[in-house]
Short mmCIF file of C-alpha atoms in Angstrom, two decimals:
data_model
loop_
_atom_site.label_atom_id
_atom_site.label_comp_id
_atom_site.label_asym_id
_atom_site.label_seq_id
_atom_site.Cartn_x
_atom_site.Cartn_y
_atom_site.Cartn_z
CA MET A 1 -66.20 75.32 -42.75
CA LEU A 2 -63.20 76.48 -44.77
CA ILE A 3 -61.20 73.42 -43.73
CA ILE A 4 -64.03 71.11 -44.84
CA LYS A 5 -64.17 72.82 -48.25
CA GLN A 6 -60.39 72.50 -48.65
CA LEU A 7 -60.49 68.82 -47.73
CA SER A 8 -63.37 68.20 -50.11
CA ALA A 9 -61.48 69.88 -52.94
CA ILE A 10 -58.29 67.91 -52.43
CA ILE A 11 -60.21 64.64 -52.09
CA ALA A 12 -61.88 65.42 -55.43
CA ILE A 13 -58.46 65.86 -57.04
CA ILE A 14 -57.25 62.60 -55.52
CA LEU A 15 -60.27 60.69 -56.80
CA ALA A 16 -59.93 62.23 -60.25
CA PHE A 17 -56.40 61.11 -60.93
CA LEU A 18 -56.78 57.79 -59.09
CA LEU A 19 -59.84 56.88 -61.14
CA SER A 20 -58.12 57.91 -64.35
CA SER A 21 -55.06 55.81 -63.50
CA CYS A 22 -57.23 52.83 -62.59
CA LYS A 23 -58.69 52.80 -66.11
CA ASN A 24 -55.28 51.86 -67.45
CA GLU A 25 -53.47 48.61 -66.92
CA PHE A 26 -49.88 49.65 -66.58
CA LYS A 27 -47.53 47.92 -68.96
CA SER A 28 -44.25 46.44 -67.77
CA ASP A 29 -42.30 49.27 -69.39
CA ASP A 30 -44.68 52.01 -68.19
CA TYR A 31 -43.25 53.97 -65.24
CA THR A 32 -45.86 56.74 -65.16
CA ALA A 33 -46.32 58.20 -61.66
CA TYR A 34 -48.15 61.12 -60.06
CA PHE A 35 -47.28 63.40 -57.16
CA GLY A 36 -49.31 66.26 -55.77
CA GLY A 37 -51.06 67.70 -52.76
CA GLU A 38 -51.74 70.80 -50.74
CA VAL A 39 -49.41 73.05 -48.74
CA THR A 40 -51.06 75.12 -46.04
CA ASN A 41 -49.08 78.26 -45.19
CA PRO A 42 -46.42 77.65 -47.85
CA THR A 43 -42.99 79.19 -47.17
CA SER A 44 -42.03 79.29 -50.85
CA PRO A 45 -44.07 79.26 -54.10
CA TYR A 46 -42.69 75.87 -55.13
CA VAL A 47 -42.36 72.28 -54.00
CA LEU A 48 -39.00 70.85 -55.00
CA PHE A 49 -38.99 67.17 -55.92
CA CYS A 50 -35.51 65.73 -55.51
CA LYS A 51 -33.47 62.56 -55.85
CA ASN A 52 -30.52 62.61 -53.47
CA SER A 53 -29.41 66.25 -53.64
CA ASP A 54 -30.49 66.84 -57.25
CA VAL A 55 -33.71 68.69 -58.07
CA ILE A 56 -35.77 66.63 -60.53
CA ASP A 57 -38.72 69.00 -60.77
CA THR A 58 -39.79 72.39 -59.43
CA ILE A 59 -43.55 72.18 -58.94
CA GLU A 60 -45.44 75.45 -58.68
CA ILE A 61 -47.97 75.89 -55.88
CA ASP A 62 -51.15 77.46 -57.30
CA GLU A 63 -53.39 80.13 -55.80
CA ASN A 64 -55.29 77.43 -53.89
CA ASN A 65 -52.04 76.17 -52.33
CA ARG A 66 -52.13 72.98 -54.39
CA PHE A 67 -49.50 71.37 -56.59
CA PHE A 68 -49.57 68.46 -58.99
CA VAL A 69 -47.21 66.78 -61.45
CA LYS A 70 -47.32 63.77 -63.72
CA PHE A 71 -44.05 61.95 -64.33
CA ASP A 72 -43.97 60.12 -67.65
CA SER A 73 -41.23 57.93 -66.22
CA LEU A 74 -40.22 57.75 -62.57
CA SER A 75 -37.87 55.04 -61.34
CA PRO A 76 -38.92 53.32 -58.11
CA GLY A 77 -36.99 54.58 -55.11
CA LEU A 78 -36.69 57.12 -52.32
CA TYR A 79 -37.18 60.80 -53.12
CA THR A 80 -37.48 64.01 -51.12
CA PHE A 81 -39.96 66.86 -51.42
CA LYS A 82 -39.19 70.31 -50.07
CA ASN A 83 -41.08 73.46 -49.27
CA GLU A 84 -37.91 75.15 -48.18
CA PRO A 85 -36.40 75.08 -45.66
CA GLU A 86 -38.26 71.91 -44.62
CA TYR A 87 -38.15 68.55 -46.37
CA GLN A 88 -39.35 64.97 -46.01
CA TYR A 89 -39.04 61.65 -47.81
CA VAL A 90 -41.48 59.94 -50.13
CA TYR A 91 -41.01 56.46 -51.57
CA PHE A 92 -42.36 55.54 -55.00
CA ASP A 93 -42.95 52.03 -56.25
CA LYS A 94 -43.73 51.56 -59.93
CA ASN A 95 -46.83 53.58 -61.00
CA ASP A 96 -47.57 55.01 -57.56
CA SER A 97 -49.95 58.00 -57.41
CA ILE A 98 -49.28 59.88 -54.18
CA MET A 99 -50.91 62.98 -52.71
CA VAL A 100 -49.64 64.67 -49.56
CA HIS A 101 -51.04 67.29 -47.20
CA ILE A 102 -48.50 69.62 -45.56
CA ASN A 103 -48.82 72.51 -43.12
CA SER A 104 -45.52 74.39 -43.08
CA LYS A 105 -46.18 75.68 -39.54
CA ASP A 106 -46.11 72.11 -38.24
CA PHE A 107 -44.34 70.46 -41.14
CA ASP A 108 -43.50 66.90 -40.06
CA GLU A 109 -46.48 66.40 -37.75
CA SER A 110 -48.93 67.60 -40.42
CA ILE A 111 -47.89 65.26 -43.22
CA VAL A 112 -50.47 62.72 -44.39
CA PHE A 113 -50.20 60.71 -47.61
CA CYS A 114 -53.13 59.52 -49.75
CA GLY A 115 -53.43 57.48 -52.94
CA ARG A 116 -51.65 54.50 -54.48
CA GLY A 117 -48.53 53.95 -52.36
CA ASP A 118 -49.72 55.95 -49.34
CA GLU A 119 -49.61 53.24 -46.66
CA LYS A 120 -45.88 52.57 -46.77
CA ASN A 121 -45.16 56.31 -46.76
CA ASN A 122 -47.48 56.91 -43.81
CA PHE A 123 -45.63 54.10 -42.00
CA LEU A 124 -42.26 55.74 -42.69
CA MET A 125 -43.63 59.07 -41.46
CA GLU A 126 -45.13 57.55 -38.32
CA LEU A 127 -41.87 55.76 -37.49
CA TYR A 128 -39.97 59.01 -38.00
CA LEU A 129 -42.27 60.82 -35.55
CA LYS A 130 -41.92 57.99 -33.00
CA ASN A 131 -38.13 58.30 -33.25
CA GLU A 132 -38.27 62.08 -32.88
CA HIS A 133 -40.47 61.74 -29.78
CA ASP A 134 -38.00 59.21 -28.38
CA LYS A 135 -35.11 61.64 -28.97
CA SER A 136 -36.85 64.33 -26.95
CA ASN A 137 -36.85 62.02 -23.90
CA LEU A 138 -33.28 60.77 -24.20
CA PHE A 139 -31.19 63.19 -22.13
CA GLU A 140 -32.23 61.72 -18.80
CA VAL A 141 -31.74 58.22 -20.25
CA PHE A 142 -28.10 59.02 -21.10
CA ASP A 143 -27.52 59.65 -17.36
CA TYR A 144 -28.43 56.03 -16.51
CA ASP A 145 -25.85 53.43 -15.58
CA ILE A 146 -25.04 50.80 -18.22
CA PRO A 147 -27.59 48.08 -17.26
CA LYS A 148 -30.43 50.59 -16.87
CA PHE A 149 -29.54 52.34 -20.13
CA ASN A 150 -29.41 49.07 -22.11
CA LYS A 151 -32.72 47.93 -20.60
CA ASN A 152 -34.38 51.21 -21.57
CA ILE A 153 -33.24 51.37 -25.19
CA ASP A 154 -33.77 47.63 -25.75
CA SER A 155 -37.34 47.96 -24.50
CA THR A 156 -38.02 50.94 -26.78
CA TYR A 157 -36.46 49.13 -29.74
CA LYS A 158 -38.59 46.04 -29.08
CA LEU A 159 -41.79 48.12 -29.28
CA ALA A 160 -40.65 49.89 -32.45
CA LYS A 161 -39.67 46.60 -34.06
CA LYS A 162 -43.09 45.13 -33.28
CA PHE A 163 -44.69 48.12 -35.03
CA TYR A 164 -42.36 47.63 -38.03
CA THR A 165 -42.95 43.85 -38.23
CA THR A 166 -46.75 44.22 -38.02
CA LYS A 167 -46.81 46.79 -40.83
CA LYS A 168 -44.42 44.81 -42.98
CA GLU A 169 -46.61 41.70 -42.77
CA GLU A 170 -49.78 43.75 -43.33
CA LEU A 171 -48.58 45.82 -46.30
CA LYS A 172 -46.22 43.25 -47.86
CA TRP A 173 -43.94 45.97 -49.15
CA SER A 174 -41.02 45.44 -51.50
CA ASP A 175 -37.49 44.50 -50.44
CA GLU A 176 -36.32 47.82 -51.86
CA PHE A 177 -38.63 49.79 -49.56
CA ASP A 178 -37.80 47.50 -46.65
CA MET A 179 -34.18 48.63 -46.83
CA TYR A 180 -35.31 52.14 -45.83
CA ALA A 181 -37.95 50.99 -43.34
CA LYS A 182 -35.50 48.68 -41.53
CA SER A 183 -32.77 51.34 -41.64
CA ALA A 184 -35.07 53.93 -40.06
CA LEU A 185 -35.77 51.41 -37.30
CA ASP A 186 -32.25 50.13 -36.68
CA PHE A 187 -30.07 53.21 -37.10
CA HIS A 188 -32.07 55.20 -34.55
CA TYR A 189 -31.31 52.42 -32.05
CA TYR A 190 -27.66 52.17 -33.08
CA SER A 191 -27.20 55.93 -32.78
CA LYS A 192 -28.32 55.81 -29.15
CA LYS A 193 -25.67 53.18 -28.43
CA GLU A 194 -22.98 55.32 -30.07
CA LEU A 195 -24.08 58.49 -28.30
CA TYR A 196 -24.31 56.95 -24.82
CA PRO A 197 -20.64 56.92 -23.72
CA VAL A 198 -20.03 60.42 -25.16
CA ILE A 199 -23.11 62.13 -23.68
CA HIS A 200 -22.96 60.19 -20.40
CA LYS A 201 -19.43 61.50 -19.81
CA ALA A 202 -20.38 65.05 -20.81
CA ARG A 203 -23.41 65.12 -18.50
CA THR A 204 -22.15 63.14 -15.49
CA GLY A 205 -18.36 63.44 -15.75
CA VAL A 206 -18.10 59.65 -15.59
CA ASP A 207 -16.19 57.81 -18.32
CA ILE A 208 -17.95 54.46 -18.74
CA LEU A 209 -16.20 53.42 -21.96
CA ASP A 210 -14.00 50.76 -20.37
CA ASN A 211 -16.97 49.30 -18.47
CA LEU A 212 -19.18 48.65 -21.50
CA PRO A 213 -19.96 44.95 -22.14
CA ASN A 214 -17.61 43.21 -24.55
CA ASN A 215 -20.45 42.72 -27.05
CA TYR A 216 -21.76 46.30 -26.80
CA TYR A 217 -20.63 47.25 -30.31
CA ASP A 218 -21.29 43.89 -32.00
CA PHE A 219 -24.00 45.50 -34.13
CA ARG A 220 -21.28 47.33 -36.08
CA LYS A 221 -20.26 44.02 -37.67
CA ASN A 222 -23.53 43.96 -39.66
CA ILE A 223 -23.43 47.55 -40.92
CA ASP A 224 -22.64 48.34 -44.54
CA PHE A 225 -20.54 51.50 -44.32
CA ASN A 226 -20.59 51.86 -48.11
CA SER A 227 -24.29 51.84 -49.01
CA SER A 228 -24.81 54.29 -51.88
CA ASP A 229 -28.58 53.66 -51.59
CA LEU A 230 -28.52 55.08 -48.06
CA ALA A 231 -25.94 57.83 -48.68
CA ASN A 232 -28.59 60.56 -48.46
CA PHE A 233 -30.94 58.88 -45.99
CA SER A 234 -30.89 60.83 -42.74
CA PRO A 235 -30.99 57.92 -40.19
CA TYR A 236 -27.96 56.32 -41.90
CA VAL A 237 -25.99 59.56 -42.23
CA MET A 238 -26.77 60.53 -38.63
CA TYR A 239 -25.65 57.12 -37.41
CA LEU A 240 -22.31 57.36 -39.23
CA SER A 241 -21.82 60.87 -37.82
CA ASN A 242 -22.61 59.69 -34.28
CA MET A 243 -20.32 56.69 -34.67
CA LEU A 244 -17.45 58.95 -35.79
CA ASN A 245 -18.11 61.32 -32.87
CA ASN A 246 -17.70 58.31 -30.61
CA THR A 247 -14.69 56.64 -32.24
CA GLY A 248 -12.98 59.93 -33.06
CA SER A 249 -12.98 61.32 -29.52
CA ILE A 250 -9.59 61.82 -27.85
CA ASN A 251 -9.29 60.57 -24.27
CA TYR A 252 -6.19 62.51 -23.27
CA HIS A 253 -7.87 65.85 -23.75
CA ASN A 254 -6.09 67.56 -20.84
CA HIS A 255 -2.96 67.81 -23.01
CA PHE A 256 -4.65 70.25 -25.42
CA SER A 257 -6.46 73.56 -25.34
CA ASP A 258 -10.15 73.42 -26.28
CA ILE A 259 -9.38 74.86 -29.73
CA ASP A 260 -6.58 72.39 -30.46
CA LEU A 261 -8.64 69.50 -29.08
CA ALA A 262 -11.49 70.36 -31.48
CA LEU A 263 -9.03 70.40 -34.39
CA LYS A 264 -7.37 67.09 -33.49
CA THR A 265 -10.71 65.40 -32.80
CA ASN A 266 -12.20 66.42 -36.14
CA ILE A 267 -9.07 65.51 -38.10
CA ASN A 268 -9.26 62.15 -36.33
CA LYS A 269 -12.84 61.78 -37.60
CA LEU A 270 -11.72 62.56 -41.16
CA ASN A 271 -8.98 59.92 -40.96
CA ILE A 272 -11.36 57.27 -39.62
CA ALA A 273 -13.96 58.09 -42.28
CA ASP A 274 -11.34 57.81 -45.02
CA THR A 275 -10.19 54.42 -43.71
CA LEU A 276 -13.64 52.99 -43.02
CA ILE A 277 -15.69 54.29 -45.96
CA LYS A 278 -14.66 53.41 -49.52
CA ASN A 279 -17.81 54.35 -51.42
CA GLU A 280 -17.19 57.81 -52.87
CA MET A 281 -20.76 59.08 -52.47
CA VAL A 282 -21.04 57.98 -48.84
CA LYS A 283 -17.55 59.21 -47.96
CA ASN A 284 -18.12 62.67 -49.45
CA THR A 285 -21.44 63.00 -47.64
CA ILE A 286 -19.86 62.16 -44.29
CA LEU A 287 -16.73 64.26 -44.86
CA ASN A 288 -18.92 67.24 -45.76
CA ASN A 289 -21.02 66.65 -42.64
CA ILE A 290 -17.93 66.59 -40.39
CA ALA A 291 -16.44 69.66 -42.07
CA PHE A 292 -19.59 71.75 -42.00
CA THR A 293 -20.20 71.04 -38.30
CA TYR A 294 -16.58 71.79 -37.36
CA LEU A 295 -16.26 74.99 -39.38
CA LEU A 296 -19.50 76.35 -37.91
CA GLU A 297 -18.18 75.79 -34.38
CA ASP A 298 -14.51 76.83 -34.73
CA GLN A 299 -13.50 80.39 -35.57
CA ASN A 300 -9.72 79.87 -35.51
CA MET A 301 -8.52 80.68 -39.03
CA ILE A 302 -5.18 78.83 -38.76
CA ASN A 303 -6.79 75.66 -37.40
CA ASN A 304 -9.55 75.90 -39.98
CA GLN A 305 -6.97 75.89 -42.76
CA LYS A 306 -5.15 72.89 -41.23
CA PHE A 307 -8.46 71.07 -41.10
CA LEU A 308 -9.37 71.98 -44.67
CA ASP A 309 -6.00 70.71 -45.93
CA ILE A 310 -6.86 67.23 -44.59
CA TYR A 311 -10.44 67.50 -45.84
CA HIS A 312 -9.28 68.29 -49.40
CA LYS A 313 -6.88 65.36 -49.24
CA PHE A 314 -9.75 62.91 -48.74
CA SER A 315 -12.76 64.53 -50.42
CA THR A 316 -13.49 64.16 -54.12
CA ASP A 317 -16.52 66.48 -54.00
CA LYS A 318 -15.53 69.38 -56.25
CA SER A 319 -19.08 70.42 -57.19
CA LYS A 320 -20.17 74.04 -57.24
CA LYS A 321 -22.82 73.12 -54.66
CA ASN A 322 -20.19 72.12 -52.10
CA GLU A 323 -20.55 74.57 -49.22
CA ILE A 324 -17.20 73.46 -47.76
CA LEU A 325 -15.36 74.75 -50.82
CA LYS A 326 -17.13 78.09 -50.46
CA ILE A 327 -16.21 78.31 -46.78
CA GLY A 328 -12.60 77.39 -47.59
CA ASN A 329 -12.38 80.12 -50.22
CA ALA A 330 -13.83 82.63 -47.76
CA ILE A 331 -11.19 81.66 -45.17
CA GLN A 332 -8.44 82.24 -47.73
CA LEU A 333 -9.71 85.78 -48.30
CA LEU A 334 -9.37 86.54 -44.59
CA LYS A 335 -5.59 85.97 -44.54
CA VAL A 336 -3.44 88.90 -43.41
CA GLY A 337 -2.53 91.10 -46.36
CA ASN A 338 -5.55 90.22 -48.46
CA GLU A 339 -8.01 92.96 -49.24
CA LEU A 340 -11.55 92.47 -48.00
CA PRO A 341 -13.98 91.70 -50.84
CA GLU A 342 -15.97 94.72 -51.96
CA SER A 343 -19.35 94.89 -50.29
CA ARG A 344 -22.37 94.84 -52.55
CA PHE A 345 -23.68 97.71 -50.44
CA SER A 346 -20.60 99.90 -50.98
CA ARG A 347 -21.03 103.05 -53.08
#
């Protein structure tokens, strides 16, 4: 009964602002947009509305677990909303009015969009969940031999592409949105191809790299490694990270200890990223991704400093939000002869 009352209340809110927006014919220079919804079991008292990594608005969740905001001017594009620590994407076309239902205990699976602009966002969410389900079944697939592996992922991609094509024709979405929809489709598939030789070797002990078909990596020729529009879009960033894990691996690993191999491999990734990626935003995102992953795994202070020296050579991200700079400063404090920082709990 309580659930029915909650649904009735949120539907009433949706109808209220949709009807009010329908009374107005939006002018060409009017970029008014609405965003709101309900968060069941919220983990923080706010929903953060962000563009890339910048917070545009902090929207308070009221005593009924609802939030709502009117934007007097919101540029069309991809945004994120967060009830920390979880987040998801929402795409706004001009004058969209979007409501979302979230349950923080089952964040991604619970998300449903309503209102003007809901269908394309529900598509993006459904495709994301399909890809996540596919990931959960991949480990056995990475054990397959090359023909069986290619047959499996090509079959899965064909089904996903049919879903994408059907929705695209039905909804007739914009080219700008299609960039994200097609990227979510393609980069999941490309990531599997990049991961295969690395994970296959780790799981089976068999190095199949030299046996891959000559055209196996042909898809790389069509990838824009400098897309600022995709610089903060997870499928794109994950693909670039997986590609660098693949291309940055060192075959003659028996010559090095595990610690030195990790250092050389990750410096190799930094060098490849610097050569391949020229767009500053994309490069900094990927360099930070490599650095954060490496520094979390490696606890060797000397190697960490060697790595950070190369990172600082290539990165232009000097922002106060850069976690890598904070980690680097912390490593400096741990050098022999330096005093430990005073604990905030000390008397």
